[in-house]
Amino acid sequence: MTSLVSHNRLFISRLSACAKLMVITVVFPLVSPATLNASPEEDAKTVAALDTKYQAAVKANDAQTMDQILADDFVLVTGRGKVYTKADLTDSAQRNEISYERQNEEPGTQKIRVWGDTAVVTALLWVKSVQEGKPADYKLWLSDTYVRTPTGWRYVFGQAFLPLPTAESPAKP
């Protein structure tokens, strides 16, 4: 009798594993296409919100949120040719190397362009900060590239242009 109970428990545990596998292979693919088939307009709204969330995380030195949004192989190239990785940016945020008063995309300047699983954000960014006791207050254009991954949109590449001269009115991208 004991071996029959043991056999039934083993069968049930195997059946549970099988049931879990069936859920993963049958149900998950039915759920995923909804996000893969989002319209370009829906994708643009999602990426716009994510990029705004990223800028707010930078301003708050929120390394955890930055880590969630940035792809592991993320690269940022500045207008002066300096290259930063995901680790560079999240480490700087953790150490609070820069204190931000402003780190905001100027209202009405954010433009999202979507091509399938790739989206590019252009915007005019206003930065007002203090780093190593030195104040900075400037505007610059940025171009941020996002890619759709199995876990959602990730920020993969950034291009920050040179700061605009203060007297110059910004042109549209």
Coordinates of C-alpha atoms in Angstrom, one line a residue:
M1 CA 0.0 0.0 0.0
T2 CA 2.8 2.4 0.8
S3 CA 4.4 1.9 -2.6
L4 CA 1.1 2.7 -4.3
V5 CA 0.8 6.0 -2.3
S6 CA 4.4 6.8 -3.2
H7 CA 3.8 6.0 -6.8
N8 CA 0.7 8.2 -6.9
R9 CA 2.5 11.2 -5.3
L10 CA 5.3 10.8 -7.9
F11 CA 2.8 10.7 -10.7
I12 CA 1.0 13.8 -9.4
S13 CA 4.3 15.7 -8.9
R14 CA 5.2 14.8 -12.5
L15 CA 1.8 15.7 -13.7
S16 CA 2.1 19.1 -12.0
A17 CA 5.4 19.7 -13.7
C18 CA 3.8 18.7 -17.0
A19 CA 0.9 21.0 -16.4
K20 CA 3.2 23.9 -15.6
L21 CA 5.1 23.2 -18.8
M22 CA 1.9 23.1 -20.8
V23 CA 0.9 26.5 -19.3
I24 CA 4.2 28.0 -20.2
T25 CA 4.1 26.6 -23.8
V26 CA 0.4 27.1 -24.5
V27 CA -0.8 30.1 -22.5
F28 CA 2.3 32.3 -22.6
P29 CA 2.4 32.5 -26.4
L30 CA -1.3 33.5 -26.4
V31 CA -0.5 36.4 -24.0
S32 CA 2.7 37.6 -25.7
P33 CA 1.4 38.6 -29.1
A34 CA -0.7 41.4 -27.5
T35 CA 2.5 43.3 -26.7
L36 CA 4.2 42.2 -29.9
N37 CA 1.2 43.5 -32.0
A38 CA 0.9 46.9 -30.3
S39 CA 0.3 49.6 -32.8
P40 CA 3.1 52.0 -33.6
E41 CA 1.1 54.7 -31.8
E42 CA 0.9 52.5 -28.6
D43 CA 4.6 51.7 -28.9
A44 CA 5.4 55.4 -29.2
K45 CA 3.4 56.2 -26.0
T46 CA 5.1 53.4 -24.1
V47 CA 8.5 54.5 -25.2
A48 CA 7.8 58.1 -24.5
A49 CA 6.7 57.3 -21.0
L50 CA 9.7 55.0 -20.4
D51 CA 12.1 57.8 -21.6
T52 CA 10.4 60.3 -19.4
K53 CA 10.7 57.8 -16.5
Y54 CA 14.4 57.3 -17.3
Q55 CA 15.1 61.1 -17.2
A56 CA 13.3 61.3 -13.8
A57 CA 15.4 58.4 -12.5
V58 CA 18.6 60.2 -13.6
K59 CA 17.5 63.4 -11.9
A60 CA 16.7 61.4 -8.7
N61 CA 19.9 59.4 -8.9
D62 CA 17.7 56.3 -8.9
A63 CA 20.1 53.6 -10.0
Q64 CA 17.6 50.8 -9.5
T65 CA 15.1 52.3 -12.0
M66 CA 17.9 53.2 -14.4
D67 CA 19.2 49.6 -14.2
Q68 CA 15.7 48.3 -15.1
I69 CA 15.4 50.5 -18.2
L70 CA 19.0 50.3 -19.5
A71 CA 20.0 47.3 -21.6
D72 CA 23.0 45.5 -20.2
D73 CA 25.1 46.5 -23.3
F74 CA 23.9 50.1 -23.2
V75 CA 26.2 52.8 -24.5
L76 CA 25.9 56.6 -24.3
V77 CA 28.1 58.8 -26.5
T78 CA 28.4 62.5 -25.7
G79 CA 29.0 65.4 -28.1
R80 CA 32.6 65.5 -26.8
G81 CA 33.1 61.8 -27.7
K82 CA 33.0 60.5 -24.1
V83 CA 31.5 57.0 -23.9
Y84 CA 29.5 55.8 -20.9
T85 CA 28.2 52.2 -20.2
K86 CA 25.3 51.1 -18.1
A87 CA 27.7 50.4 -15.2
D88 CA 29.2 53.9 -15.5
L89 CA 25.8 55.6 -15.2
T90 CA 24.3 53.4 -12.5
D91 CA 27.5 53.6 -10.4
S92 CA 27.5 57.4 -10.7
A93 CA 23.9 57.5 -9.6
Q94 CA 24.5 55.3 -6.6
R95 CA 27.4 57.6 -5.5
N96 CA 25.2 60.7 -6.1
E97 CA 28.1 62.2 -8.1
I98 CA 25.8 64.8 -9.7
S99 CA 23.1 66.7 -7.9
Y100 CA 20.3 67.7 -10.3
E101 CA 17.9 70.6 -10.0
R102 CA 16.7 69.9 -13.5
Q103 CA 17.0 66.9 -15.8
N104 CA 13.9 67.3 -18.0
E105 CA 13.0 67.1 -21.6
E106 CA 11.5 70.4 -22.6
P107 CA 7.7 70.2 -23.1
G108 CA 6.7 69.7 -26.7
T109 CA 10.1 68.7 -27.9
Q110 CA 10.0 64.9 -27.4
K111 CA 9.4 63.1 -30.7
I112 CA 9.2 59.3 -31.0
R113 CA 9.8 57.4 -34.2
V114 CA 9.0 53.7 -34.2
W115 CA 10.1 51.1 -36.8
G116 CA 9.0 47.7 -35.7
D117 CA 10.9 46.7 -32.6
T118 CA 13.1 49.8 -32.6
A119 CA 12.1 53.3 -31.4
V120 CA 14.1 56.5 -31.4
V121 CA 13.4 59.4 -29.1
T122 CA 14.6 62.9 -29.9
A123 CA 14.1 65.7 -27.4
L124 CA 15.6 68.9 -26.0
L125 CA 17.0 68.2 -22.5
W126 CA 17.5 71.0 -19.9
V127 CA 20.1 70.1 -17.4
K128 CA 20.8 72.1 -14.3
S129 CA 23.2 70.4 -11.9
V130 CA 26.2 70.5 -9.6
Q131 CA 29.1 68.1 -10.1
E132 CA 32.3 68.3 -8.0
G133 CA 31.2 71.7 -6.8
K134 CA 30.8 73.0 -10.3
P135 CA 27.3 74.3 -11.4
A136 CA 26.1 73.5 -14.9
D137 CA 23.0 74.9 -16.6
Y138 CA 22.5 74.0 -20.3
K139 CA 20.2 72.6 -22.9
L140 CA 21.2 69.9 -25.4
W141 CA 19.5 67.7 -28.0
L142 CA 19.5 64.0 -27.3
S143 CA 18.7 60.9 -29.3
D144 CA 17.8 57.8 -27.4
T145 CA 17.3 54.4 -29.1
Y146 CA 15.0 51.8 -27.5
V147 CA 14.6 48.1 -28.6
R148 CA 11.7 45.8 -27.8
T149 CA 13.0 42.7 -26.0
P150 CA 11.1 39.7 -24.6
T151 CA 11.0 41.5 -21.3
G152 CA 9.8 44.9 -22.7
W153 CA 11.4 48.0 -24.2
R154 CA 15.0 48.7 -23.2
Y155 CA 17.2 51.8 -23.7
V156 CA 20.1 50.5 -25.8
F157 CA 21.9 53.6 -27.1
G158 CA 22.1 57.3 -26.3
Q159 CA 23.6 60.2 -28.2
A160 CA 23.9 63.5 -26.3
F161 CA 24.8 66.4 -28.5
L162 CA 27.0 69.4 -27.4
P163 CA 25.3 71.9 -25.2
L164 CA 23.6 74.7 -27.1
P165 CA 24.9 78.2 -26.8
T166 CA 22.8 80.0 -24.3
A167 CA 21.7 82.8 -26.6
E168 CA 20.7 80.4 -29.4
S169 CA 17.1 79.4 -29.7
P170 CA 16.7 75.7 -30.1
A171 CA 15.9 74.3 -33.5
K172 CA 13.5 71.4 -34.0
P173 CA 15.0 68.0 -34.8

